[in-house]
Every structure is written in C-alpha cells, then in structure tokens.
Tab-separated table of C-alpha atoms in Angstrom:
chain	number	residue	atom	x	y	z
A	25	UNK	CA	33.540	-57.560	-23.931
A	26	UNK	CA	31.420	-59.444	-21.364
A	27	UNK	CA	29.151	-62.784	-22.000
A	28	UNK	CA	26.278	-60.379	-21.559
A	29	UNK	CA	27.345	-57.485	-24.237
A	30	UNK	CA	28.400	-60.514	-26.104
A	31	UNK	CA	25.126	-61.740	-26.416
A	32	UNK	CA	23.380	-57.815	-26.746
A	33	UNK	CA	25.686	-57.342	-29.870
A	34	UNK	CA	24.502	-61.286	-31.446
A	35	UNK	CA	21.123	-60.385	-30.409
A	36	UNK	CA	21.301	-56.881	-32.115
A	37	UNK	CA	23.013	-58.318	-35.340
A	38	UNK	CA	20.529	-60.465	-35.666
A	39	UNK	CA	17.635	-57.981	-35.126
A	40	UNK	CA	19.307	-55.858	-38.234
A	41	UNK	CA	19.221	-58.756	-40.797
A	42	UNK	CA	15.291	-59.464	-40.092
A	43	UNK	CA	14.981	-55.844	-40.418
A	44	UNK	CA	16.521	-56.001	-43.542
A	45	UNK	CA	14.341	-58.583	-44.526
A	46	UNK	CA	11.517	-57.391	-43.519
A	47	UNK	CA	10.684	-59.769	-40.344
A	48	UNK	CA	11.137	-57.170	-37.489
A	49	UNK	CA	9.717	-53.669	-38.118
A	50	UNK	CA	12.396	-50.974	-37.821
A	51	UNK	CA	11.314	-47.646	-35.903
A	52	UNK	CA	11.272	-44.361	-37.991
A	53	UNK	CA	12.190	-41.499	-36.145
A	54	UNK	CA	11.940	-38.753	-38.608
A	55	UNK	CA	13.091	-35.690	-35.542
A	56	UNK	CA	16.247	-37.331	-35.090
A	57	UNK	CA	17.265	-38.299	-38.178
A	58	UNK	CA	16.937	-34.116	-39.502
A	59	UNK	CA	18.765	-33.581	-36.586
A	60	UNK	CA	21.584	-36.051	-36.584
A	61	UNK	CA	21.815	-35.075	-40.492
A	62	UNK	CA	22.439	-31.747	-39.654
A	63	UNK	CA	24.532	-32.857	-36.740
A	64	UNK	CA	26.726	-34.583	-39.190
A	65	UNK	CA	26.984	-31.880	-41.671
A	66	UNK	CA	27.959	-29.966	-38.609
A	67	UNK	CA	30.577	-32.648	-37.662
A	68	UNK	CA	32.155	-32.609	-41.408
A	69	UNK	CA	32.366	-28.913	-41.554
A	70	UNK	CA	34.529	-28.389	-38.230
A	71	UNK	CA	36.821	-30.976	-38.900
A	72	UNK	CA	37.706	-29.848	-42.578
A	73	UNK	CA	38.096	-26.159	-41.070
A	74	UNK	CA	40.423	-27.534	-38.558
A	75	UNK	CA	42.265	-29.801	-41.120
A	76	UNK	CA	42.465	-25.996	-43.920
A	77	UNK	CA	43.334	-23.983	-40.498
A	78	UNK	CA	46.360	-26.154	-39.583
A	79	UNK	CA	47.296	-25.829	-43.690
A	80	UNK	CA	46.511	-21.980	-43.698
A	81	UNK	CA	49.246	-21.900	-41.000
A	82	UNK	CA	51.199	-23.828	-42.658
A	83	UNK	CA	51.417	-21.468	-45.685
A	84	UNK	CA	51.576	-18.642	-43.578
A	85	UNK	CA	54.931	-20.004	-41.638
A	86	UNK	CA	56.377	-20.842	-45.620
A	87	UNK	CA	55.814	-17.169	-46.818
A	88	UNK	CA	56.914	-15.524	-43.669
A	89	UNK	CA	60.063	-17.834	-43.880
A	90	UNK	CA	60.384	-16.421	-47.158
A	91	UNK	CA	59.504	-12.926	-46.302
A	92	UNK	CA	62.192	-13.622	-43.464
A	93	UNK	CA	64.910	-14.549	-46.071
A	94	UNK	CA	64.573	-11.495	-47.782
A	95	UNK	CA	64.140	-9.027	-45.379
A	96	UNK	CA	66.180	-10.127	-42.213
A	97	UNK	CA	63.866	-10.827	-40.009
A	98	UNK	CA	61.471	-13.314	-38.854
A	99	UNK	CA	59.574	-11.202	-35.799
A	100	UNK	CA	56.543	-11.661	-37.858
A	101	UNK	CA	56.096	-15.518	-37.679
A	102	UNK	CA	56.607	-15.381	-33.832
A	103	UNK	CA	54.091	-12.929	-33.015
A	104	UNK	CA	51.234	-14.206	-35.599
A	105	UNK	CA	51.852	-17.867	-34.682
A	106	UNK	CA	51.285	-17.895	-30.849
A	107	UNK	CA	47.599	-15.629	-31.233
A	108	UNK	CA	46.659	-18.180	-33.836
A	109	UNK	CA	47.233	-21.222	-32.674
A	110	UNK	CA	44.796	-19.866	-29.337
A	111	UNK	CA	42.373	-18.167	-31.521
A	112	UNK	CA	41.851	-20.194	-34.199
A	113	UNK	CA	43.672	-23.884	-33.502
A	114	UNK	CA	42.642	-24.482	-30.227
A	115	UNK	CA	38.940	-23.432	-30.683
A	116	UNK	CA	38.424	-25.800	-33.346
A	117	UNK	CA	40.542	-28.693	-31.392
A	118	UNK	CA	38.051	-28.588	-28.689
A	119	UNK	CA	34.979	-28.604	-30.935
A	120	UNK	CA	36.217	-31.423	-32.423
A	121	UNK	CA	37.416	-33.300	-29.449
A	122	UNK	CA	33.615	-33.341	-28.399
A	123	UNK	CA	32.497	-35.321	-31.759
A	124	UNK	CA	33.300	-38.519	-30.565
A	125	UNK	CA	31.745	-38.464	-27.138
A	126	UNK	CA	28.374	-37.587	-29.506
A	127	UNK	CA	28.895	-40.056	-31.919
A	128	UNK	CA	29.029	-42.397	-28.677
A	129	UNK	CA	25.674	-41.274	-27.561
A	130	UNK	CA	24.280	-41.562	-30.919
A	131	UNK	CA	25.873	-44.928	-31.329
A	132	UNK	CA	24.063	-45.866	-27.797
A	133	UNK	CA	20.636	-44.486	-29.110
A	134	UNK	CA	20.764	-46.511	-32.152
A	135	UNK	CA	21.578	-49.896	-30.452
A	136	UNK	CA	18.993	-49.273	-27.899
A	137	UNK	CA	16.306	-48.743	-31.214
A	138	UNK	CA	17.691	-52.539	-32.135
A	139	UNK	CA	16.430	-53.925	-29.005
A	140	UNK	CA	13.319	-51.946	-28.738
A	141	UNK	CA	12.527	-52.632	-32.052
A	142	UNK	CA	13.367	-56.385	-30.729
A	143	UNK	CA	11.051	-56.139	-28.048
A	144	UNK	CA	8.359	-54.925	-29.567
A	145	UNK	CA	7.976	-57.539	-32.445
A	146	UNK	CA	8.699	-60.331	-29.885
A	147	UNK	CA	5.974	-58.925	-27.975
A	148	UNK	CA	3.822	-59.030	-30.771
A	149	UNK	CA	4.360	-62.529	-31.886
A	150	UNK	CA	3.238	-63.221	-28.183
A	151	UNK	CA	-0.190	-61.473	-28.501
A	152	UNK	CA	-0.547	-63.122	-31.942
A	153	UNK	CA	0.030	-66.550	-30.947
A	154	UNK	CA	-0.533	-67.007	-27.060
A	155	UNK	CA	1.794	-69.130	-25.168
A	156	UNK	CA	0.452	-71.821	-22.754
A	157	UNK	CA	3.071	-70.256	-20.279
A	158	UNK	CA	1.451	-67.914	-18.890
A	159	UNK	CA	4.415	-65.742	-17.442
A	160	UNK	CA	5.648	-65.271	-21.077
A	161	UNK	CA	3.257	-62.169	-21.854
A	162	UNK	CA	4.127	-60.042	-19.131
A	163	UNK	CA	7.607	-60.831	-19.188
A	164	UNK	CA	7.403	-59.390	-22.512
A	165	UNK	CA	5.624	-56.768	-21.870
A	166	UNK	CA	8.078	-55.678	-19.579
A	167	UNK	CA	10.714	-55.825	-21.682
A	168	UNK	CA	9.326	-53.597	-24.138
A	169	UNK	CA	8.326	-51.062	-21.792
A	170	UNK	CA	11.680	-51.534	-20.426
A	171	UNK	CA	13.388	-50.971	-24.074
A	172	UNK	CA	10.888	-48.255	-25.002
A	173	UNK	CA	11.441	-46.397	-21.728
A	174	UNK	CA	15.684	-46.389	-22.369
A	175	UNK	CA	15.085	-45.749	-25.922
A	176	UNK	CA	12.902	-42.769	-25.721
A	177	UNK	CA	15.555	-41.193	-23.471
A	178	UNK	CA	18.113	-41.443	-25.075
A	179	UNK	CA	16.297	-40.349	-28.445
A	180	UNK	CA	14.786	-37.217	-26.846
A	181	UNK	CA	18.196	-36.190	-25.482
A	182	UNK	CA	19.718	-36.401	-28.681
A	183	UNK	CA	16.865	-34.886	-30.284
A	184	UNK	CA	16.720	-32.094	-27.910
A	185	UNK	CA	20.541	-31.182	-27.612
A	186	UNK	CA	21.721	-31.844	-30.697
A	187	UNK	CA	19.746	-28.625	-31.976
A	188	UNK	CA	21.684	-26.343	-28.840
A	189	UNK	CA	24.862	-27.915	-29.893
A	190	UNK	CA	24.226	-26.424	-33.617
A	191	UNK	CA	22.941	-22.877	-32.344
A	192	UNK	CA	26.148	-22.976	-30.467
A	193	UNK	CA	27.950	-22.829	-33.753
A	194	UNK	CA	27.838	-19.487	-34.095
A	195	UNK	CA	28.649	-17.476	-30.829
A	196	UNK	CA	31.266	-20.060	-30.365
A	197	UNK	CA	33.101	-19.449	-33.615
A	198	UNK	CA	32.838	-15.945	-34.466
A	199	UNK	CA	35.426	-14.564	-32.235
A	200	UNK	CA	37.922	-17.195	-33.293
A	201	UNK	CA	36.997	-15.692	-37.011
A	202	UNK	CA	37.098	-11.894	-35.754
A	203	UNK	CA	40.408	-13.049	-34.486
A	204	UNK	CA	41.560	-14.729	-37.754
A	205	UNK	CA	40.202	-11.501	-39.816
A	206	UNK	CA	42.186	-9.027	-37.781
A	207	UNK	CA	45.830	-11.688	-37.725
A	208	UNK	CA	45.382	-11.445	-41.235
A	209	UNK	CA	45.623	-7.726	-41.169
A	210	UNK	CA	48.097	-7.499	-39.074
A	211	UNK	CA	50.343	-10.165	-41.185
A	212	UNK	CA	49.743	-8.095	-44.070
A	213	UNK	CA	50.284	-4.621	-42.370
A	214	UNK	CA	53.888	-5.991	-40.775
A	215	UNK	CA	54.956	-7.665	-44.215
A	216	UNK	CA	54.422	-4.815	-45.583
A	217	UNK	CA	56.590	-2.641	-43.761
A	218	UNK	CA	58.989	-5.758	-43.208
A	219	UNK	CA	59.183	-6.111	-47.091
A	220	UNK	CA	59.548	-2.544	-47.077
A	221	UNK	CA	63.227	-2.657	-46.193
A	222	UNK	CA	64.717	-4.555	-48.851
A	223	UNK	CA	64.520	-1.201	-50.863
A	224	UNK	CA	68.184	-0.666	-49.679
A	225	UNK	CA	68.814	-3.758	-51.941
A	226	UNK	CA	67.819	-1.962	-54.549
A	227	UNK	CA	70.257	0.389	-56.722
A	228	UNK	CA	68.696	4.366	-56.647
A	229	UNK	CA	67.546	4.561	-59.947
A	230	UNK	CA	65.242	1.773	-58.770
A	231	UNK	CA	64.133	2.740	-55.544
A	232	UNK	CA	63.493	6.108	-56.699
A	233	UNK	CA	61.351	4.157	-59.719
A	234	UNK	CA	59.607	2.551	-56.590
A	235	UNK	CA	58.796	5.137	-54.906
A	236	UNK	CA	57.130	6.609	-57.590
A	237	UNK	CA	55.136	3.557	-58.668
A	238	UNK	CA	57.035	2.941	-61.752
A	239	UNK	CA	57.984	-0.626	-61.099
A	240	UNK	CA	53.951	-1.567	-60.796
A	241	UNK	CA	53.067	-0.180	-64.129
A	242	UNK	CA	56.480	-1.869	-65.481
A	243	UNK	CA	54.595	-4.913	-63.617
A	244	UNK	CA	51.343	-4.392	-65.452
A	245	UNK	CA	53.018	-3.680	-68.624
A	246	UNK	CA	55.115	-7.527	-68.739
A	247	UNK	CA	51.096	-9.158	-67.569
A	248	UNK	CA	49.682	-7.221	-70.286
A	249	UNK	CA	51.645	-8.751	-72.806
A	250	UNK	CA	51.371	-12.116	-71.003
A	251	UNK	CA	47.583	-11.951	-71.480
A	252	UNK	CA	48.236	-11.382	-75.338
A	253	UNK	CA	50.073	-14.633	-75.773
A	254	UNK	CA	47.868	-17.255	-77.457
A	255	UNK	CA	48.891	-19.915	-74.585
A	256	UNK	CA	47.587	-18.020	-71.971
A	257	UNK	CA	43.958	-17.338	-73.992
A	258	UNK	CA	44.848	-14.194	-75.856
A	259	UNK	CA	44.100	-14.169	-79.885
C-alpha cells in the first residue's frame, strides 16, 4: 500500500469511529442499501446452489458406481457427468466468479461515502467557525464537491446495475435447470434399463415373480409391518 492509500485508509478509520460516535454524520442511502440487500441475498443463494450442485454430483457418481457394481456397467456416469458439469457446474462457476469483482465495487462505493461523509462535515465546521485563512473555504468546498461528485457515481452505478444483474437471474439460469430436469430423466430412464439386467441374477421363480410385480407387493408387505412396530410410531 502507498503513503497516500496509507493515509486514505487512517483517514477513513477515523471518519467511522466519529460516526459511531456521533461527530461526523453518516449518509443514508436507502436505494442502495434495498438493492445491495437483495444483491447479497442474490450472492448467498448462487454460491450455496453451486456448493449442493457439486454434492448432487457427488451422490449421483456414488449411486451410479453402485448401480455400476451391480449391473456391469458404468456407461451411465460417463455420459451424465460431462452434460452436467457444462450445464449446470460451469454456469454457476461463472456467476459466482463475478461476486467478487462486485463486492470490489461495492467495497469502493462505501469507502468513497467515508470521505464524502468526511468532506462534508469538515466543510461544515468551516462555515460554522470561519477561518482567518481565507483559502481554507474553497479548498473545502472543493473537496466535497470533489467527494460528492465520485461518490454519487459510483452509488448510482451500483444502484442502477445491481437491479439488471438480479433480472438476469432468471434467463440466465433456467436453461442450466431445463438441463438439470431433463439429466435427471435421463439418469433415471438409463438406470432403469441398466438395473434392468441384473434379472439374469435372479433364479426363475423370481424373475418370473418380477415380472409380474410380486416382489413390490412382497416389498410393501415387509414396510407394512415395519410401520406397525412401536419404534417406528405404530401402536
């Protein structure tokens, strides 16, 4: 950090304790702070989607492992893993990679409110109690227009792109979840057939029980009598 940013940042500390104190007036900008709170909701959301997406995949690479174990094969892991990792992982990387360059403009914005904020009350205390310098007025006049001016720029980008960013939400993200929809019906379609060939595991009397949709009632039948058990909230 440079002498002068050195100085900015002791300045700018400074300017937060009288605020805190009540000595320096802190600026209220109602706008931005709906926006940045709905910016930040925003921010929360993607990246616990990205951190479930990356443990959805991870479950779905354990059961197809499993699925693979049993039926031979493991053709449905390679071709569901590729299309979601570009539909789904990728999508939400990007999003996210883009939170950090706004948190750095929002960061800017609020350091530039310290020294307007700055600015202003010192310009104050000059009206209140004149100097015999004459120069000292209209050097602080200028820097509060000068604060004001980089403030107020800063503020009304934020304010006015933050909103676009949100709206963008939507047509961004919904084919990445039209994708995920339709991967999920295709993982269940293949496992199904895929599962479909252990039957020649089975001995006839119980493939032909299979095929006729004795083994689910047999199924229902054992969670029936689960249910009745007084440890799992039957009487």
């Amino acid at each position: 950090m440079s002498w002068t940013g050195f100085k900015k940042s002791l300045n700018r500390a400074g300017t937060t304790v009288l605020q805190k104190t009540g000595q320096i007036e802190r600026t209220v900008d109602r706008e931005f702070a709906d926006e940045e709170s709905k910016y930040r909701a925003f921010e929360k959301e993607c990246q616990a989607l990205q951190k479930d997406s990356k443990t959805y995949s991870d479950a779905m690479r354990a059961m197809t492992s499993a699925q693979a174990r049993l039926a031979d094969s493991i053709s449905i892991q390679r071709e569901m893993e590729a299309p979601y990792r570009t539909c789904i992982m990728e999508p939400l990387g990007k999003m996210n990679a883009y939170f950090p360059i706004i948190n750095e403009h929002i960061s800017k914005r609020n350091k530039k409110l310290l020294d307007y904020d700055a600015a202003r009350s010192k310009l104050r205390k000059t009206i209140e109690k004149p100097s015999e310098d004459p120069t000292k007025l209209p050097k602080a006049q200028q820097e509060h227009d000068d604060a004001k001016e980089v403030f107020e720029l800063l503020n009304d980008q934020l304010i006015a792109e933050l909103p676009q960013l949100l709206d963008l939400r939507v047509p961004y993200f919904d084919p990445s979840f039209e994708a995920m929809i339709r991967m999920q019906c295709k993982f269940a379609e293949d496992g199904y057939e895929k599962m479909g060939t252990v039957q020649r595991y089975f001995a006839d009397s119980v493939r032909d029980d299979y095929a006729a949709g004795q083994l689910d009632a047999q199924v229902e039948g054992v969670l029936q009598e689960m249910k009745e058990l007084s440890i799992c909230g039957g009487n």
